[in-house]
CSV table of C-alpha atoms and ligand atoms in Angstrom, one decimal:
chain,number,residue,atom,x,y,z
A,45,UNK,CA,46.2,54.3,108.0
A,46,UNK,CA,44.7,57.8,108.0
A,47,UNK,CA,47.6,58.9,110.2
A,48,UNK,CA,50.3,57.8,107.7
A,49,UNK,CA,49.0,59.1,104.3
A,50,UNK,CA,50.4,56.1,102.4
A,51,UNK,CA,51.0,56.3,98.7
A,52,UNK,CA,48.6,53.7,97.4
A,53,UNK,CA,50.6,53.3,94.1
A,54,UNK,CA,53.7,52.2,96.1
A,55,UNK,CA,52.4,49.5,98.4
A,56,UNK,CA,54.8,46.6,98.5
A,57,UNK,CA,53.4,43.4,97.0
A,58,UNK,CA,55.1,41.1,99.4
A,59,UNK,CA,56.0,41.8,103.1
A,60,UNK,CA,57.9,39.3,105.2
A,61,UNK,CA,58.0,39.4,109.0
A,62,UNK,CA,60.2,37.8,111.6
A,63,UNK,CA,57.9,37.7,114.6
A,64,UNK,CA,60.3,37.9,117.5
A,65,UNK,CA,60.2,38.8,121.2
A,66,UNK,CA,57.3,36.7,122.5
A,67,UNK,CA,59.4,35.1,125.2
A,68,UNK,CA,60.8,38.4,126.5
A,69,UNK,CA,57.4,40.0,126.4
A,70,UNK,CA,56.0,37.2,128.6
A,71,UNK,CA,59.1,37.3,131.0
A,72,UNK,CA,58.6,41.0,131.5
A,73,UNK,CA,55.1,40.2,132.7
A,74,UNK,CA,56.3,37.4,134.9
A,75,UNK,CA,54.5,34.8,132.7
A,76,UNK,CA,55.6,31.6,131.0
A,77,UNK,CA,56.9,31.9,127.4
A,78,UNK,CA,53.8,30.4,125.9
A,79,UNK,CA,51.8,33.3,127.2
A,80,UNK,CA,53.9,35.5,124.9
A,81,UNK,CA,53.2,33.2,121.9
A,82,UNK,CA,49.4,33.1,122.7
A,83,UNK,CA,49.4,36.9,122.7
A,84,UNK,CA,51.5,36.9,119.5
A,85,UNK,CA,48.5,35.4,117.7
A,86,UNK,CA,46.7,38.7,118.2
A,87,UNK,CA,49.6,40.5,116.4
A,88,UNK,CA,49.4,38.0,113.5
A,89,UNK,CA,45.7,39.1,113.2
A,90,UNK,CA,46.7,42.8,113.4
A,91,UNK,CA,49.4,42.5,110.7
A,92,UNK,CA,47.2,40.5,108.4
A,93,UNK,CA,44.3,42.9,108.7
A,94,UNK,CA,46.5,45.9,108.0
A,95,UNK,CA,48.1,44.1,105.0
A,96,UNK,CA,44.7,43.3,103.6
A,97,UNK,CA,43.5,46.9,104.2
A,98,UNK,CA,46.3,48.5,102.2
A,99,UNK,CA,46.4,45.8,99.4
A,100,UNK,CA,49.6,43.9,100.2
A,101,UNK,CA,49.3,40.7,98.1
A,102,UNK,CA,51.6,38.3,100.0
A,103,UNK,CA,52.5,38.2,103.7
A,104,UNK,CA,55.1,35.7,104.8
A,105,UNK,CA,55.4,35.1,108.6
A,106,UNK,CA,58.4,33.2,110.2
A,107,UNK,CA,56.3,31.2,112.6
A,108,UNK,CA,58.7,28.3,113.3
A,109,UNK,CA,62.3,27.9,112.2
A,110,UNK,CA,64.2,24.6,111.7
A,111,UNK,CA,66.3,25.8,114.6
A,112,UNK,CA,63.3,26.1,116.8
A,113,UNK,CA,63.1,22.3,117.1
A,114,UNK,CA,66.0,22.7,119.6
A,115,UNK,CA,63.7,24.5,122.1
A,116,UNK,CA,62.4,22.7,125.2
A,117,UNK,CA,59.9,19.9,124.3
A,118,UNK,CA,57.1,21.6,126.3
A,119,UNK,CA,57.4,24.9,124.4
A,120,UNK,CA,57.4,23.1,121.0
A,121,UNK,CA,54.4,21.1,121.9
A,122,UNK,CA,52.5,24.2,123.2
A,123,UNK,CA,53.5,26.1,120.1
A,124,UNK,CA,52.1,23.3,117.8
A,125,UNK,CA,48.9,23.2,119.9
A,126,UNK,CA,48.6,27.0,119.5
A,127,UNK,CA,49.0,26.7,115.8
A,128,UNK,CA,46.3,24.1,115.4
A,129,UNK,CA,43.9,26.0,117.7
A,130,UNK,CA,44.6,29.3,115.9
A,131,UNK,CA,44.0,27.8,112.5
A,132,UNK,CA,40.7,26.2,113.5
A,133,UNK,CA,39.6,29.5,115.2
A,134,UNK,CA,40.6,31.8,112.4
A,135,UNK,CA,39.7,29.9,109.2
A,136,UNK,CA,36.3,31.5,108.8
A,137,UNK,CA,37.8,34.9,109.3
A,138,UNK,CA,40.5,34.1,106.8
A,139,UNK,CA,37.7,33.3,104.3
A,140,UNK,CA,35.9,36.5,105.2
A,141,UNK,CA,39.0,38.5,104.5
A,142,UNK,CA,39.8,36.7,101.2
A,143,UNK,CA,43.0,35.1,102.6
A,144,UNK,CA,44.5,32.1,100.9
A,145,UNK,CA,46.7,30.1,103.3
A,146,UNK,CA,50.0,28.6,102.1
A,147,UNK,CA,53.1,27.2,103.8
A,148,UNK,CA,56.8,27.0,103.1
A,149,UNK,CA,59.3,24.8,105.0
A,150,UNK,CA,59.4,21.1,106.1
A,151,UNK,CA,55.7,21.0,107.1
A,152,UNK,CA,55.9,17.2,106.9
A,153,UNK,CA,58.1,17.3,110.1
A,154,UNK,CA,55.2,18.9,112.1
A,155,UNK,CA,52.9,16.8,114.2
A,156,UNK,CA,50.0,15.1,112.2
A,157,UNK,CA,47.4,17.2,113.9
A,158,UNK,CA,49.2,20.4,112.6
A,159,UNK,CA,49.5,19.0,109.1
A,160,UNK,CA,45.8,18.1,109.1
A,161,UNK,CA,44.7,21.5,110.3
A,162,UNK,CA,47.0,23.2,107.7
A,163,UNK,CA,45.8,20.9,104.9
A,164,UNK,CA,42.1,21.6,105.7
A,165,UNK,CA,42.6,25.3,106.0
A,166,UNK,CA,44.6,25.4,102.7
A,167,UNK,CA,41.8,23.5,101.0
A,168,UNK,CA,39.1,25.8,102.5
A,169,UNK,CA,40.9,29.0,101.5
A,170,UNK,CA,42.3,27.9,98.1
A,171,UNK,CA,39.9,30.0,96.0
A,172,UNK,CA,40.7,33.3,97.9
A,173,UNK,CA,42.7,35.8,96.0
A,174,UNK,CA,42.9,39.0,98.1
A,175,UNK,CA,46.1,38.1,99.9
A,176,UNK,CA,48.2,35.0,100.3
A,177,UNK,CA,49.3,34.3,103.9
A,178,UNK,CA,52.5,32.2,103.8
A,179,UNK,CA,53.4,30.6,107.1
A,180,UNK,CA,57.1,29.5,107.2
A,181,UNK,CA,57.1,26.4,109.4
A,182,UNK,CA,60.1,24.3,110.2
A,183,UNK,CA,61.8,26.6,107.6
A,184,UNK,CA,65.5,27.1,107.0
A,185,UNK,CA,66.7,29.1,104.1
A,186,UNK,CA,70.0,27.2,103.8
A,187,UNK,CA,68.1,23.9,103.8
A,188,UNK,CA,65.8,25.3,101.1
A,189,UNK,CA,68.7,26.3,99.0
A,190,UNK,CA,70.5,22.9,99.6
A,191,UNK,CA,67.4,21.0,98.5
A,192,UNK,CA,67.2,23.1,95.4
A,193,UNK,CA,70.8,22.4,94.6
A,194,UNK,CA,70.3,18.7,95.2
A,195,UNK,CA,67.3,18.7,92.8
A,196,UNK,CA,69.1,20.6,90.1
A,197,UNK,CA,72.2,18.3,90.4
A,198,UNK,CA,70.0,15.2,90.0
A,199,UNK,CA,68.3,16.6,87.0
A,200,UNK,CA,71.7,17.5,85.4
A,201,UNK,CA,73.0,14.0,86.1
A,202,UNK,CA,69.8,12.5,84.5
A,203,UNK,CA,70.1,14.7,81.5
A,204,UNK,CA,66.9,16.6,82.2
A,205,UNK,CA,68.6,19.9,82.9
A,206,UNK,CA,71.5,21.6,81.0
A,207,UNK,CA,73.9,23.0,83.6
A,208,UNK,CA,74.3,26.1,81.4
A,209,UNK,CA,70.7,26.9,81.9
A,210,UNK,CA,71.3,27.4,85.7
A,211,UNK,CA,70.9,31.2,86.3
A,212,UNK,CA,69.2,33.3,89.0
A,213,UNK,CA,65.7,32.9,87.7
A,214,UNK,CA,66.1,29.1,87.4
A,215,UNK,CA,67.4,28.9,91.0
A,216,UNK,CA,64.4,31.0,92.2
A,217,UNK,CA,62.1,28.6,90.4
A,218,UNK,CA,63.5,25.6,92.4
A,219,UNK,CA,62.8,27.3,95.8
A,220,UNK,CA,59.6,26.8,97.8
A,221,UNK,CA,58.7,30.5,97.1
A,222,UNK,CA,58.7,30.0,93.3
A,223,UNK,CA,55.0,31.1,93.1
A,224,UNK,CA,55.7,34.4,94.9
A,225,UNK,CA,57.6,37.6,94.1
A,226,UNK,CA,60.5,38.4,96.3
A,227,UNK,CA,59.6,40.5,99.4
A,228,UNK,CA,60.1,44.2,99.0
A,229,UNK,CA,60.1,44.7,102.8
A,230,UNK,CA,61.2,42.6,105.7
A,231,UNK,CA,60.2,43.5,109.2
A,232,UNK,CA,61.8,42.1,112.3
A,233,UNK,CA,60.5,42.9,115.8
A,234,UNK,CA,62.3,42.8,119.2
A,235,UNK,CA,65.4,44.8,118.4
A,236,UNK,CA,67.4,41.9,116.9
A,237,UNK,CA,69.2,43.0,113.7
A,238,UNK,CA,69.6,39.6,112.0
A,239,UNK,CA,68.0,37.6,109.1
A,240,UNK,CA,68.3,34.3,111.0
A,241,UNK,CA,68.2,31.9,108.1
A,242,UNK,CA,65.0,33.4,106.7
A,243,UNK,CA,64.5,33.8,102.9
A,244,UNK,CA,68.2,34.6,102.3
A,245,UNK,CA,68.1,34.2,98.5
A,246,UNK,CA,64.8,36.1,98.3
A,247,UNK,CA,65.9,39.0,100.4
A,248,UNK,CA,68.8,40.1,98.1
A,249,UNK,CA,67.1,43.5,97.3
A,250,UNK,CA,64.6,43.7,100.2
A,251,UNK,CA,64.4,46.8,102.4
A,252,UNK,CA,65.1,45.6,106.0
A,253,UNK,CA,63.2,47.2,108.8
A,254,UNK,CA,64.1,46.4,112.4
A,255,UNK,CA,61.9,47.6,115.3
A,256,UNK,CA,62.4,47.3,119.0
A,257,UNK,CA,58.7,46.5,119.6
A,258,UNK,CA,58.2,43.0,120.9
A,259,UNK,CA,55.9,40.9,118.7
A,260,UNK,CA,52.9,40.7,121.1
A,261,UNK,CA,52.8,44.5,121.1
A,262,UNK,CA,52.8,44.8,117.3
A,263,UNK,CA,49.6,46.5,116.1
A,264,UNK,CA,48.1,47.7,112.8
A,265,UNK,CA,49.6,51.1,113.3
A,266,UNK,CA,53.1,49.6,113.5
A,267,UNK,CA,52.6,47.8,110.2
A,268,UNK,CA,51.4,51.1,108.5
A,269,UNK,CA,54.4,53.0,110.0
A,270,UNK,CA,56.8,50.4,108.5
A,271,UNK,CA,55.1,50.7,105.1
A,272,UNK,CA,55.3,54.5,105.4
A,273,UNK,CA,59.1,54.3,106.2
A,274,UNK,CA,59.5,51.9,103.3
A,275,UNK,CA,57.9,54.4,100.9
A,276,UNK,CA,60.4,57.0,102.1
A,277,UNK,CA,63.3,54.9,101.1
A,278,UNK,CA,64.6,54.8,97.6
A,279,UNK,CA,65.2,51.4,96.0
A,280,UNK,CA,68.0,51.5,93.5
A,281,UNK,CA,68.8,47.9,92.6
A,282,UNK,CA,72.5,48.9,92.1
A,283,UNK,CA,71.6,51.7,89.7
A,284,UNK,CA,72.4,55.4,90.3
A,285,UNK,CA,69.7,57.9,91.3
A,286,UNK,CA,70.1,59.6,87.8
A,287,UNK,CA,69.4,56.3,86.0
A,288,UNK,CA,66.3,55.7,88.1
A,289,UNK,CA,65.0,59.2,87.3
A,290,UNK,CA,65.6,58.6,83.5
A,291,UNK,CA,63.8,55.3,83.6
A,292,UNK,CA,60.8,56.8,85.3
A,293,UNK,CA,60.3,59.5,82.6
B,305,LIG,C1,59.7,34.2,118.4
B,305,LIG,O1,59.7,34.7,119.7
B,305,LIG,C2,58.4,33.6,118.0
B,305,LIG,C3,58.2,32.3,117.7
B,305,LIG,C4,59.3,31.4,117.6
B,305,LIG,C5,56.9,31.8,117.4
B,305,LIG,C6,55.9,32.7,116.7
B,305,LIG,C7,54.6,32.2,116.9
B,305,LIG,C8,53.4,32.9,117.0
B,305,LIG,C9,53.4,34.4,117.0
B,305,LIG,C10,52.1,32.3,117.4
B,305,LIG,C11,51.6,31.3,116.4
B,305,LIG,C12,51.6,31.7,115.0
B,305,LIG,C13,50.6,31.7,114.1
B,305,LIG,C14,50.9,32.0,112.6
B,305,LIG,C15,49.2,31.4,114.4
B,305,LIG,P1,60.7,34.1,120.8
B,305,LIG,O2,60.1,33.0,121.5
B,305,LIG,O3,62.0,33.8,120.1
B,305,LIG,O4,60.9,35.3,121.7
B,305,LIG,P2,62.3,35.7,122.6
B,305,LIG,O5,63.3,36.0,121.5
B,305,LIG,O6,61.9,36.9,123.3
B,305,LIG,O7,62.6,34.5,123.4
């Protein structure tokens, strides 16, 4: 942090991360893919610690996409075991740091052991308010939007919702992220320059940051560097630079 001289008045409230490259990291070392995922847990700890240190309020991590169910059964099962184990190992530390755990996605599709660990950890951390750690699990942005459209349509049919009331804010309120502000910064590791069905509605104005680092190599200093780069970029929301200068005076 000292190395980066961050502006404490311009820390993003919400950072989202696509943690990618665990498999390639393991392959480079001649190890099984799960070795990469296991080492990826250390990077989750690094990112979370850095986020807490600088005052980020929401950190969303893409831990398992809906598409990830297509991976080999053994990898899925090892990932689920790792998730359960990590939650049990880390819950005391989450409490020490003031972390409230939350999830988005079809968590009810996860094995019962995972759901139990997540429910217990959410219950044990629910009073914490320093940062909310949102794990996206069995998450798909298109599915999330489809479910919101289904719900709104049913409410219109039942006379509970006026179709004229459907606007951007209302749609946001039907998404699983309704309690959180949109991310100001998205980080994706491993050199892939895609959004991969992650928070597509919520990322409309988000600064995208792609780094070549593979997720298990991601450290606190990488997180700070990305915040530093974010602070160097100007966010205009479709306005001109002149309009922004005027609205800041
Ligand atoms: C992507 O790398 C990573 C994942 C699908 C899983 C991420 C999971 C963890 C970091 C560990 C558990 C998480 C928590 C929150 C405790 P990849 O397998 O797609 O890598 P590749 O593109 O190199 O194959």
